[in-house]
Short mmCIF file of C-alpha atoms (C1' of nucleotides) in Angstrom, two decimals:
data_model
loop_
_atom_site.label_atom_id
_atom_site.label_comp_id
_atom_site.label_asym_id
_atom_site.label_seq_id
_atom_site.Cartn_x
_atom_site.Cartn_y
_atom_site.Cartn_z
CA UNK A 1 78.35 280.37 66.13
CA UNK A 2 80.13 277.22 65.55
CA UNK A 3 83.45 276.73 67.41
CA UNK A 4 85.66 276.22 64.28
CA UNK A 5 84.89 275.76 60.94
CA UNK A 6 86.28 272.78 59.35
CA UNK A 7 86.95 273.27 55.61
CA UNK A 8 84.62 270.73 53.81
CA UNK A 9 84.19 273.21 50.63
CA UNK A 10 87.87 273.71 48.72
CA UNK A 11 87.95 275.45 45.41
CA UNK A 12 88.28 273.39 42.68
CA UNK A 13 91.53 271.60 42.53
CA UNK A 14 91.66 272.17 38.48
CA UNK A 15 92.95 268.89 38.04
CA UNK A 16 93.27 266.60 35.08
CA UNK A 17 90.93 266.69 32.12
CA UNK A 18 90.50 270.02 31.42
CA UNK A 19 93.74 271.97 31.96
CA UNK A 20 95.77 269.36 29.88
CA UNK A 21 93.89 270.30 26.55
CA UNK A 22 95.42 273.71 27.18
CA UNK A 23 98.19 272.62 24.93
CA UNK A 24 99.86 273.41 21.69
CA UNK A 25 97.68 272.87 18.53
CA UNK A 26 94.32 274.33 20.13
CA UNK A 27 93.80 277.67 21.06
CA UNK A 28 92.29 276.92 24.04
CA UNK A 29 92.11 279.52 26.85
CA UNK A 30 90.07 280.51 30.52
CA UNK A 31 89.36 284.24 31.27
CA UNK A 32 88.03 284.16 35.22
CA UNK A 33 84.82 285.96 36.16
CA UNK A 34 84.03 286.79 40.33
CA UNK A 35 80.40 287.29 40.50
CA UNK A 36 78.41 288.85 43.53
CA UNK A 37 76.00 287.02 45.64
CA UNK A 38 72.93 288.30 43.07
CA UNK A 39 74.67 288.91 40.11
CA UNK A 40 74.09 287.68 36.81
CA UNK A 41 76.57 285.72 34.81
CA UNK A 42 74.07 286.15 31.75
CA UNK A 43 70.03 286.44 31.14
CA UNK A 44 67.74 283.66 28.78
CA UNK A 45 68.06 284.64 25.69
CA UNK A 46 71.48 286.41 25.78
CA UNK A 47 73.99 285.37 22.94
CA UNK A 48 76.75 284.00 24.95
CA UNK A 49 80.50 282.78 24.14
CA UNK A 50 80.64 279.42 25.27
CA UNK A 51 80.99 276.94 28.55
CA UNK A 52 81.92 278.47 32.06
CA UNK A 53 83.35 276.17 34.46
CA UNK A 54 82.52 277.18 38.21
CA UNK A 55 85.26 277.49 40.54
CA UNK A 56 84.05 278.45 43.72
CA UNK A 57 80.80 279.25 45.37
CA UNK A 58 77.30 278.53 43.71
CA UNK A 59 74.77 279.54 40.74
CA UNK A 60 71.06 278.62 39.69
CA UNK A 61 69.61 278.80 36.27
CA UNK A 62 66.51 279.61 36.05
CA UNK A 63 63.53 280.71 34.05
CA UNK A 64 60.30 282.82 34.00
CA UNK A 65 57.72 282.10 32.53
CA UNK A 66 54.47 284.33 31.75
CA UNK A 67 53.20 284.98 35.25
CA UNK A 68 56.87 286.32 36.55
CA UNK A 69 57.38 283.04 38.61
CA UNK A 70 60.71 281.45 38.76
CA UNK A 71 61.33 278.02 37.93
CA UNK A 72 64.82 277.19 39.10
CA UNK A 73 66.32 274.56 36.42
CA UNK A 74 69.56 273.92 37.66
CA UNK A 75 71.97 274.36 41.05
CA UNK A 76 75.71 274.56 39.79
CA UNK A 77 78.53 274.30 42.22
CA UNK A 78 81.99 273.96 41.94
CA UNK A 79 83.15 272.09 39.23
CA UNK A 80 80.25 271.94 36.91
CA UNK A 81 80.02 273.65 33.99
CA UNK A 82 77.16 275.36 32.27
CA UNK A 83 76.18 277.65 29.40
CA UNK A 84 77.12 275.50 26.52
CA UNK A 85 73.93 276.49 24.56
CA UNK A 86 76.50 279.54 23.14
CA UNK A 87 78.08 277.03 21.14
CA UNK A 88 75.16 276.61 19.08
CA UNK A 89 75.22 280.44 18.52
CA UNK A 90 71.07 280.22 20.04
CA UNK A 91 70.23 282.31 22.79
CA UNK A 92 71.08 281.16 26.03
CA UNK A 93 68.02 278.67 27.28
CA UNK A 94 68.27 279.91 30.90
CA UNK A 95 69.19 282.64 33.42
CA UNK A 96 72.25 281.94 35.24
CA UNK A 97 72.74 283.69 38.65
CA UNK A 98 75.34 283.67 41.62
CA UNK A 99 73.60 282.42 44.70
CA UNK A 100 76.75 282.98 46.86
CA UNK A 101 79.87 285.23 45.73
CA UNK A 102 81.13 282.86 42.78
CA UNK A 103 83.97 282.55 40.21
CA UNK A 104 83.83 281.10 37.36
CA UNK A 105 86.08 280.73 34.28
CA UNK A 106 84.94 281.03 30.82
CA UNK A 107 86.68 278.28 28.73
CA UNK A 108 87.05 280.44 25.21
CA UNK A 109 87.04 277.60 22.95
CA UNK A 110 85.66 279.74 20.06
CA UNK A 111 82.67 277.12 19.47
CA UNK A 112 82.51 275.64 16.26
CA UNK A 113 84.65 276.93 13.34
CA UNK A 114 84.42 275.82 9.38
CA UNK A 115 85.98 272.19 9.33
CA UNK A 116 84.72 271.44 5.59
CA UNK A 117 81.79 271.17 3.74
CA UNK A 118 78.72 271.86 5.78
CA UNK A 119 80.81 270.35 8.74
CA UNK A 120 81.95 272.04 12.13
CA UNK A 121 85.16 271.77 14.62
CA UNK A 122 84.28 270.84 17.96
CA UNK A 123 86.21 269.32 20.92
CA UNK A 124 85.77 266.42 22.32
CA UNK A 125 85.28 267.85 26.01
CA UNK A 126 82.53 270.04 24.49
CA UNK A 127 80.89 267.27 22.75
CA UNK A 128 81.26 265.46 26.40
CA UNK A 129 79.57 268.20 27.84
CA UNK A 130 76.76 268.54 25.93
CA UNK A 131 76.45 264.74 26.77
CA UNK A 132 76.82 265.14 30.12
CA UNK A 133 74.63 268.24 30.02
CA UNK A 134 71.73 265.82 28.21
CA UNK A 135 72.17 263.14 31.30
CA UNK A 136 71.57 266.03 33.97
CA UNK A 137 68.48 267.21 32.41
CA UNK A 138 67.28 263.62 33.21
CA UNK A 139 68.22 263.64 36.78
CA UNK A 140 66.75 266.97 37.48
CA UNK A 141 63.56 265.79 36.03
CA UNK A 142 63.96 262.80 38.71
CA UNK A 143 64.30 265.57 41.31
CA UNK A 144 60.36 266.19 40.96
CA UNK A 145 59.29 262.98 41.09
CA UNK A 146 58.05 261.07 45.01
CA UNK A 147 57.43 262.08 48.26
CA UNK A 148 58.90 266.04 49.43
CA UNK A 149 61.48 264.10 51.74
CA UNK A 150 62.55 261.44 48.93
CA UNK A 151 63.17 264.06 46.98
CA UNK A 152 65.04 266.03 49.25
CA UNK A 153 67.05 262.99 50.41
CA UNK A 154 67.78 261.89 46.49
CA UNK A 155 69.00 265.78 46.18
CA UNK A 156 71.65 264.95 49.30
CA UNK A 157 72.70 261.62 48.26
CA UNK A 158 73.70 262.63 44.86
CA UNK A 159 75.67 266.55 45.82
CA UNK A 160 77.39 263.86 48.43
CA UNK A 161 78.63 262.11 45.22
CA UNK A 162 79.74 265.57 43.76
CA UNK A 163 81.25 266.32 46.70
CA UNK A 164 82.87 262.76 46.77
CA UNK A 165 84.19 263.70 43.15
CA UNK A 166 85.28 266.92 44.53
CA UNK A 167 87.53 264.85 46.86
CA UNK A 168 85.44 266.64 49.97
CA UNK A 169 83.64 265.49 52.61
CA UNK A 170 80.58 263.16 51.48
CA UNK A 171 78.81 263.22 54.67
CA UNK A 172 79.32 266.39 55.22
CA UNK A 173 78.49 269.69 53.72
CA UNK A 174 77.72 273.39 53.77
CA UNK A 175 74.48 273.63 51.56
CA UNK A 176 75.58 276.98 49.30
CA UNK A 177 72.11 276.91 48.24
CA UNK A 178 68.86 278.89 49.87
CA UNK A 179 65.91 276.65 51.10
CA UNK A 180 63.98 278.81 48.51
CA UNK A 181 66.09 278.18 45.70
CA UNK A 182 66.53 274.53 46.80
CA UNK A 183 62.20 274.13 46.84
CA UNK A 184 61.85 275.83 44.18
CA UNK A 185 64.71 273.29 42.30
CA UNK A 186 62.90 270.03 44.22
CA UNK A 187 59.76 271.14 42.84
CA UNK A 188 58.18 272.05 46.32
CA UNK A 189 56.98 274.69 48.66
CA UNK A 190 59.64 276.37 50.67
CA UNK A 191 57.66 275.28 53.87
CA UNK A 192 57.69 271.90 53.21
CA UNK A 193 61.18 271.62 52.41
CA UNK A 194 61.54 272.73 55.68
CA UNK A 195 59.34 270.24 57.28
CA UNK A 196 61.17 267.82 55.18
CA UNK A 197 64.47 268.77 56.74
CA UNK A 198 63.12 268.71 60.04
CA UNK A 199 61.55 265.30 59.54
CA UNK A 200 65.12 263.68 58.26
CA UNK A 201 66.38 265.15 61.62
CA UNK A 202 64.11 263.87 63.58
CA UNK A 203 65.24 260.49 62.01
CA UNK A 204 69.12 261.32 63.04
CA UNK A 205 69.32 260.16 59.51
CA UNK A 206 70.82 264.03 59.57
CA UNK A 207 71.65 266.83 61.86
CA UNK A 208 72.22 270.68 61.01
CA UNK A 209 73.10 273.98 62.09
CA UNK A 210 72.16 276.58 59.51
CA UNK A 211 73.52 275.37 55.80
CA UNK A 212 76.28 273.08 57.49
CA UNK A 213 74.78 269.57 57.08
CA UNK A 214 75.97 266.07 58.61
CA UNK A 215 74.67 262.76 57.27
CA UNK A 216 74.36 260.36 60.16
CA UNK A 217 72.83 257.42 58.09
CA UNK A 218 73.51 257.30 54.57
CA UNK A 219 72.38 253.74 53.69
CA UNK A 220 69.13 255.28 55.79
CA UNK A 221 69.50 258.29 53.25
CA UNK A 222 69.58 256.28 50.24
CA UNK A 223 66.81 254.28 50.81
CA UNK A 224 64.10 257.33 51.68
CA UNK A 225 65.67 258.45 48.40
CA UNK A 226 64.67 255.33 46.46
CA UNK A 227 60.97 256.31 47.42
CA UNK A 228 61.24 253.21 50.36
CA UNK A 229 59.90 255.32 53.32
CA UNK B 1 33.41 254.63 13.82
CA UNK B 2 34.05 258.34 12.74
CA UNK B 3 31.97 259.52 9.82
CA UNK B 4 34.67 259.93 7.73
CA UNK B 5 38.57 260.42 8.69
CA UNK B 6 39.67 263.74 8.07
CA UNK B 7 43.92 263.68 7.39
CA UNK B 8 44.85 265.64 10.16
CA UNK B 9 48.33 263.28 10.87
CA UNK B 10 49.91 263.20 7.76
CA UNK B 11 53.65 261.51 7.75
CA UNK B 12 56.20 264.03 7.22
CA UNK B 13 57.00 266.48 4.01
CA UNK B 14 60.70 266.28 4.37
CA UNK B 15 61.48 269.57 3.38
CA UNK B 16 64.21 272.15 3.48
CA UNK B 17 66.79 271.98 5.86
CA UNK B 18 67.40 268.14 6.47
CA UNK B 19 67.38 267.45 3.18
CA UNK B 20 69.16 269.83 1.58
CA UNK B 21 71.89 268.98 3.54
CA UNK B 22 73.19 265.45 1.64
CA UNK B 23 74.23 266.96 -1.19
CA UNK B 24 78.02 266.15 -2.73
CA UNK B 25 80.87 266.93 0.04
CA UNK B 26 79.20 265.31 2.90
CA UNK B 27 78.19 261.98 3.24
CA UNK B 28 75.10 262.11 4.67
CA UNK B 29 73.04 259.69 4.19
CA UNK B 30 69.49 258.36 5.52
CA UNK B 31 68.49 254.45 6.36
CA UNK B 32 64.90 254.16 6.82
CA UNK B 33 64.04 251.73 9.60
CA UNK B 34 59.87 250.67 10.93
CA UNK B 35 59.20 249.73 14.27
CA UNK B 36 55.67 247.99 15.55
CA UNK B 37 54.31 248.63 18.22
CA UNK B 38 56.13 248.33 21.38
CA UNK B 39 58.63 247.32 19.75
CA UNK B 40 62.14 249.13 21.26
CA UNK B 41 64.56 251.22 18.83
CA UNK B 42 67.22 250.79 21.48
CA UNK B 43 67.38 250.79 25.27
CA UNK B 44 68.64 252.44 27.97
CA UNK B 45 73.07 252.15 28.02
CA UNK B 46 73.02 250.83 24.57
CA UNK B 47 75.39 252.00 22.02
CA UNK B 48 73.88 253.80 19.09
CA UNK B 49 75.06 254.97 16.05
CA UNK B 50 73.48 258.68 15.94
CA UNK B 51 70.45 260.11 15.56
CA UNK B 52 67.03 259.39 14.25
CA UNK B 53 64.13 261.34 12.83
CA UNK B 54 60.50 260.23 13.59
CA UNK B 55 58.88 260.50 9.97
CA UNK B 56 55.31 258.71 11.14
CA UNK B 57 54.18 257.37 14.14
CA UNK B 58 54.84 257.93 17.61
CA UNK B 59 57.46 256.52 19.98
CA UNK B 60 58.51 257.31 23.77
CA UNK B 61 61.43 257.64 25.75
CA UNK B 62 61.89 256.59 29.29
CA UNK B 63 63.69 255.09 32.34
CA UNK B 64 63.43 252.62 34.73
CA UNK B 65 64.65 253.27 38.03
CA UNK B 66 65.89 250.72 40.57
CA UNK B 67 62.20 249.75 41.42
CA UNK B 68 61.39 248.68 38.32
CA UNK B 69 59.46 251.30 37.86
CA UNK B 70 59.05 253.22 34.38
CA UNK B 71 59.14 256.99 33.93
CA UNK B 72 58.46 258.91 30.82
CA UNK B 73 60.97 261.04 29.55
CA UNK B 74 59.74 262.39 26.01
CA UNK B 75 57.25 261.66 23.67
CA UNK B 76 57.96 261.86 20.18
CA UNK B 77 55.60 262.49 17.24
CA UNK B 78 56.13 263.09 13.54
CA UNK B 79 59.42 265.56 12.46
CA UNK B 80 61.33 265.00 16.21
CA UNK B 81 64.70 264.28 16.13
CA UNK B 82 66.22 261.95 19.05
CA UNK B 83 69.20 259.66 20.26
CA UNK B 84 71.94 262.46 19.57
CA UNK B 85 73.69 260.74 22.84
CA UNK B 86 75.40 258.61 20.21
CA UNK B 87 77.39 261.49 19.07
CA UNK B 88 79.03 261.40 22.30
CA UNK B 89 79.89 257.77 21.64
CA UNK B 90 78.20 257.24 24.96
CA UNK B 91 75.57 254.82 25.95
CA UNK B 92 72.25 255.99 25.27
CA UNK B 93 70.49 258.10 28.07
CA UNK B 94 66.62 256.76 28.01
CA UNK B 95 64.84 253.86 25.76
CA UNK B 96 63.07 254.25 23.08
CA UNK B 97 59.91 252.62 22.22
CA UNK B 98 57.50 252.56 20.08
CA UNK B 99 54.27 253.21 21.17
CA UNK B 100 52.32 253.31 17.79
CA UNK B 101 53.85 252.06 14.30
CA UNK B 102 56.45 254.08 13.89
CA UNK B 103 58.62 254.56 10.91
CA UNK B 104 62.23 256.47 12.06
CA UNK B 105 65.48 257.46 9.38
CA UNK B 106 68.78 256.95 10.52
CA UNK B 107 70.46 259.94 9.91
CA UNK B 108 73.55 257.96 8.99
CA UNK B 109 76.35 261.05 9.23
CA UNK B 110 78.78 258.79 11.00
CA UNK B 111 79.18 260.77 13.96
CA UNK B 112 82.45 263.23 14.97
CA UNK B 113 85.20 262.52 12.45
CA UNK B 114 88.64 263.77 13.28
CA UNK B 115 88.59 267.19 12.08
CA UNK B 116 92.26 268.72 13.59
CA UNK B 117 94.32 268.54 16.40
CA UNK B 118 91.99 267.67 19.21
CA UNK B 119 88.80 268.55 17.33
CA UNK B 120 86.27 266.56 16.17
CA UNK B 121 83.76 267.14 12.94
CA UNK B 122 80.01 267.80 13.21
CA UNK B 123 77.48 269.05 11.18
CA UNK B 124 75.31 272.42 12.22
CA UNK B 125 72.20 270.37 12.12
CA UNK B 126 73.52 268.15 14.75
CA UNK B 127 74.28 270.84 16.84
CA UNK B 128 70.60 272.21 16.44
CA UNK B 129 70.06 269.17 17.37
CA UNK B 130 71.48 269.37 20.87
CA UNK B 131 70.41 272.82 21.38
CA UNK B 132 67.09 272.14 20.76
CA UNK B 133 66.91 269.45 23.16
CA UNK B 134 68.49 271.40 25.51
CA UNK B 135 65.42 274.17 25.27
CA UNK B 136 63.19 270.86 25.71
CA UNK B 137 64.42 269.41 28.87
CA UNK B 138 63.17 273.06 29.89
CA UNK B 139 59.71 272.58 28.52
CA UNK B 140 59.47 268.62 29.91
CA UNK B 141 59.95 269.84 33.33
CA UNK B 142 57.24 272.51 32.89
CA UNK B 143 55.03 269.69 31.68
CA UNK B 144 55.63 268.66 35.68
CA UNK B 145 54.04 271.98 37.35
CA UNK B 146 51.09 273.27 38.60
CA UNK B 147 47.50 271.44 38.58
CA UNK B 148 47.09 268.11 36.51
CA UNK B 149 44.27 270.21 34.17
CA UNK B 150 47.16 272.85 34.05
CA UNK B 151 49.35 270.26 33.18
CA UNK B 152 47.18 268.75 30.37
CA UNK B 153 46.61 271.75 29.03
CA UNK B 154 49.71 273.09 28.16
CA UNK B 155 50.47 269.43 26.53
CA UNK B 156 47.78 270.00 24.19
CA UNK B 157 48.73 273.80 23.11
CA UNK B 158 52.16 272.12 23.12
CA UNK B 159 50.99 269.51 20.82
CA UNK B 160 49.08 271.53 18.85
CA UNK B 161 51.87 274.40 17.87
CA UNK B 162 53.72 271.69 17.11
CA UNK B 163 50.99 270.09 14.50
CA UNK B 164 51.04 273.73 13.32
CA UNK B 165 54.90 273.19 12.52
CA UNK B 166 54.39 270.12 10.57
CA UNK B 167 51.90 272.15 8.00
CA UNK B 168 48.36 270.04 10.13
CA UNK B 169 45.57 271.26 11.42
CA UNK B 170 46.63 273.12 15.36
CA UNK B 171 42.93 272.35 17.00
CA UNK B 172 42.53 268.90 15.91
CA UNK B 173 44.35 266.04 16.01
CA UNK B 174 44.72 262.14 16.75
CA UNK B 175 46.96 261.86 19.72
CA UNK B 176 48.98 258.39 19.06
CA UNK B 177 49.70 258.05 22.87
CA UNK B 178 47.96 256.04 24.99
CA UNK B 179 46.01 257.56 28.67
CA UNK B 180 48.47 255.67 30.81
CA UNK B 181 51.96 257.15 29.02
CA UNK B 182 50.79 260.61 28.47
CA UNK B 183 49.79 260.42 32.67
CA UNK B 184 53.39 259.64 33.38
CA UNK B 185 54.82 261.85 31.03
CA UNK B 186 52.81 264.70 32.91
CA UNK B 187 54.15 263.08 36.23
CA UNK B 188 49.88 262.34 37.32
CA UNK B 189 48.09 259.29 37.92
CA UNK B 190 45.78 257.55 34.48
CA UNK B 191 42.73 258.33 36.92
CA UNK B 192 43.80 261.86 37.11
CA UNK B 193 44.13 262.30 33.73
CA UNK B 194 41.08 260.98 32.61
CA UNK B 195 39.24 263.15 35.11
CA UNK B 196 41.42 266.26 33.46
CA UNK B 197 39.90 265.57 30.37
CA UNK B 198 36.63 264.93 31.81
CA UNK B 199 36.96 268.56 33.17
CA UNK B 200 37.75 270.38 29.96
CA UNK B 201 35.00 268.70 28.14
CA UNK B 202 32.40 269.42 30.15
CA UNK B 203 33.70 273.29 29.73
CA UNK B 204 32.90 272.80 26.28
CA UNK B 205 36.87 273.69 25.78
CA UNK B 206 37.69 270.57 23.87
CA UNK B 207 35.58 267.80 22.42
CA UNK B 208 37.00 264.50 22.39
CA UNK B 209 36.25 260.53 20.75
CA UNK B 210 38.73 258.14 21.85
CA UNK B 211 41.69 259.64 20.91
CA UNK B 212 40.40 262.19 18.76
CA UNK B 213 40.66 265.74 20.25
CA UNK B 214 39.07 269.09 19.23
CA UNK B 215 39.91 271.81 20.95
CA UNK B 216 37.03 274.32 20.89
CA UNK B 217 37.92 277.25 23.07
CA UNK B 218 42.10 277.61 21.98
CA UNK B 219 42.39 280.81 24.48
CA UNK B 220 40.75 279.23 27.18
CA UNK B 221 43.08 276.43 26.90
CA UNK B 222 46.04 278.63 26.93
CA UNK B 223 44.39 280.53 29.88
CA UNK B 224 44.50 277.57 31.84
CA UNK B 225 47.66 276.09 31.08
CA UNK B 226 49.07 279.04 32.65
CA UNK B 227 47.81 278.13 35.80
CA UNK B 228 44.70 280.56 35.78
CA UNK B 229 41.97 278.52 36.36
"C1'" DC C 1 30.84 235.73 22.83
"C1'" DG C 2 34.41 235.39 26.15
"C1'" DT C 3 38.32 237.20 27.55
"C1'" DC C 4 42.31 240.74 28.21
"C1'" DA C 5 43.39 245.94 28.32
"C1'" DT C 6 42.00 250.40 28.43
"C1'" DT C 7 39.30 254.06 29.76
"C1'" DT C 8 36.04 255.97 32.82
"C1'" DT C 9 33.53 257.33 37.16
"C1'" DG C 10 33.32 257.01 42.31
"C1'" DA C 11 34.71 257.16 47.44
"C1'" DT C 12 38.21 258.16 50.51
"C1'" DG C 13 42.41 259.56 52.95
"C1'" DG C 14 46.74 261.52 53.00
"C1'" DA C 15 50.29 264.71 51.25
"C1'" DG C 16 51.15 268.78 50.50
"C1'" DG C 17 50.22 274.01 49.36
"C1'" DT C 18 48.87 278.52 51.38
"C1'" DC C 19 47.99 281.08 54.50
"C1'" DA C 20 49.78 283.41 59.44
"C1'" DA C 21 52.59 283.71 62.85
"C1'" DT C 22 57.03 283.30 65.66
"C1'" DG C 23 61.65 283.08 65.36
"C1'" DA C 24 66.85 283.62 64.50
"C1'" DA C 25 70.09 286.08 61.71
"C1'" DC C 26 72.07 290.23 59.59
"C1'" DG C 27 72.48 295.02 58.67
"C1'" DT C 28 71.87 300.43 59.05
"C1'" DG C 29 71.15 304.52 61.68
"C1'" DG C 30 71.06 306.62 65.76
"C1'" DC D 1 75.50 299.63 72.11
"C1'" DC D 2 70.51 299.46 71.21
"C1'" DA D 3 66.11 300.22 67.92
"C1'" DC D 4 64.26 299.21 64.46
"C1'" DG D 5 63.83 297.22 59.86
"C1'" DT D 6 64.15 293.16 56.17
"C1'" DT D 7 65.39 288.74 54.68
"C1'" DC D 8 65.02 283.92 55.65
"C1'" DA D 9 63.82 279.21 58.18
"C1'" DT D 10 60.64 277.26 61.14
"C1'" DT D 11 56.03 275.59 62.84
"C1'" DG D 12 51.49 275.72 62.79
"C1'" DA D 13 46.33 275.26 61.29
"C1'" DC D 14 43.83 274.60 57.34
"C1'" DC D 15 41.99 272.36 53.35
"C1'" DT D 16 42.33 271.20 48.77
"C1'" DC D 17 44.10 268.42 45.15
"C1'" DC D 18 45.16 264.29 43.71
"C1'" DA D 19 46.76 259.14 44.77
"C1'" DT D 20 45.41 255.23 45.28
"C1'" DC D 21 41.87 251.29 45.72
"C1'" DA D 22 37.81 249.74 43.79
"C1'" DA D 23 34.71 248.61 40.35
"C1'" DA D 24 31.75 249.56 35.97
"C1'" DA D 25 31.85 250.49 31.17
"C1'" DT D 26 34.23 250.48 26.82
"C1'" DG D 27 36.66 248.24 22.84
"C1'" DA D 28 40.17 245.07 20.76
"C1'" DC D 29 40.23 240.36 18.72
"C1'" DG D 30 40.08 236.06 18.84
#
DNA sequence: CGTCATTTTGATGGAGGTCAATGAACGTGG
DNA sequence: CCACGTTCATTGACCTCCATCAAAATGACG
């Protein structure tokens, strides 16, 4: 339907910090895996080998409560890292499923190894990943605050920032997530999310066609994200 | 006001997994610290040395957003461990303040140390702590779901479970947290929390005096916690 | 006893959840 | 190529729940 599509979502360029580790001395390696839409990377409780990095596509992390209802905990996109729980030799915290065709790399640093009396060896990369994961959980909580509009705006701002970090356009992107998943992630109903989109569109803060989103007024978007209606 | 107080909140017995590590070979040690009510253990962004364990009392972890509003991220009680971020040599994620006179132990495993080419030494205890922290963030998110009653019920059920793990009464305890903090933690207004308490009391699911809570109908409490009004 | 903080209770309005209907996009088989 | 079913996004109408404002009640402390 669009005239011609602009390349606003690029695969991961795979630059500095990660690849540079794969040198002599450490047995770091990577194994690629492609998941079709709807395919699971692993389920909650599964024992997993180690962290994965998202190369292309998108995935969601979710948990199912006792009533069978699904709670979206995380949304992963290009460049995100997930699955650190594997290092603790315990079951995965959340289930991970591809919401779009996705390619991931397993980072096969074999997790902790014995490193002395009562000590385990672990790379600094992994440790940083843990830290990022903890910070992220704070962000996710923040998403579940304020009005529906504020939540959506906050998400879009964050997502734009991530886009920038990936070297992509900050104000224009294709959302790889469906409305239902996004709504669950934000802790609101899908219909409410739809209305929030409509409201932002009516205020000329963004325009959109399907999942192709263009932010017209970033300043206003940030203002709304901070709760100042 | 109570006739005579039952010892329902005991200090940590300091049993198996933690103390048993402090043997020859590792330089593990503990440093006690007592905080008055309102005193901070550390602030968000501070560089901290390592994890702490709560021996007695209670603390809250919170973040302040740009509007100056406070968001309660965690509530810590006897036996809980916090401050794992220190290991990554980065600033603390949240600020920690005592909501009641509290005693904590700093676990002075000196954080990561060199353990080989590109490797860092870390104890299994720490790794497990990270894992627990990640699982906890899932729980915290779950707290921000459903009706006010369901949130409160869920909190009480979880708190009772923790009490049991500490070897204390599961159905009777003294809440060390004020209403305001608890409400913020649950993502509801203090007044709504008060009403939720009142509602549970009226249904004879619990009785309470101040912060002394007795669960009369645990089964019903769990039912409500799962959203079945 | 007065002052202050905290909790409880009451009254009101609005945001958003729910149910329902419509519309758009896509695939499948005739 | 079209008819049909399916899935998903949008829009409308209704009504519940909770945030907010306000005030009274309770307790802590000097």
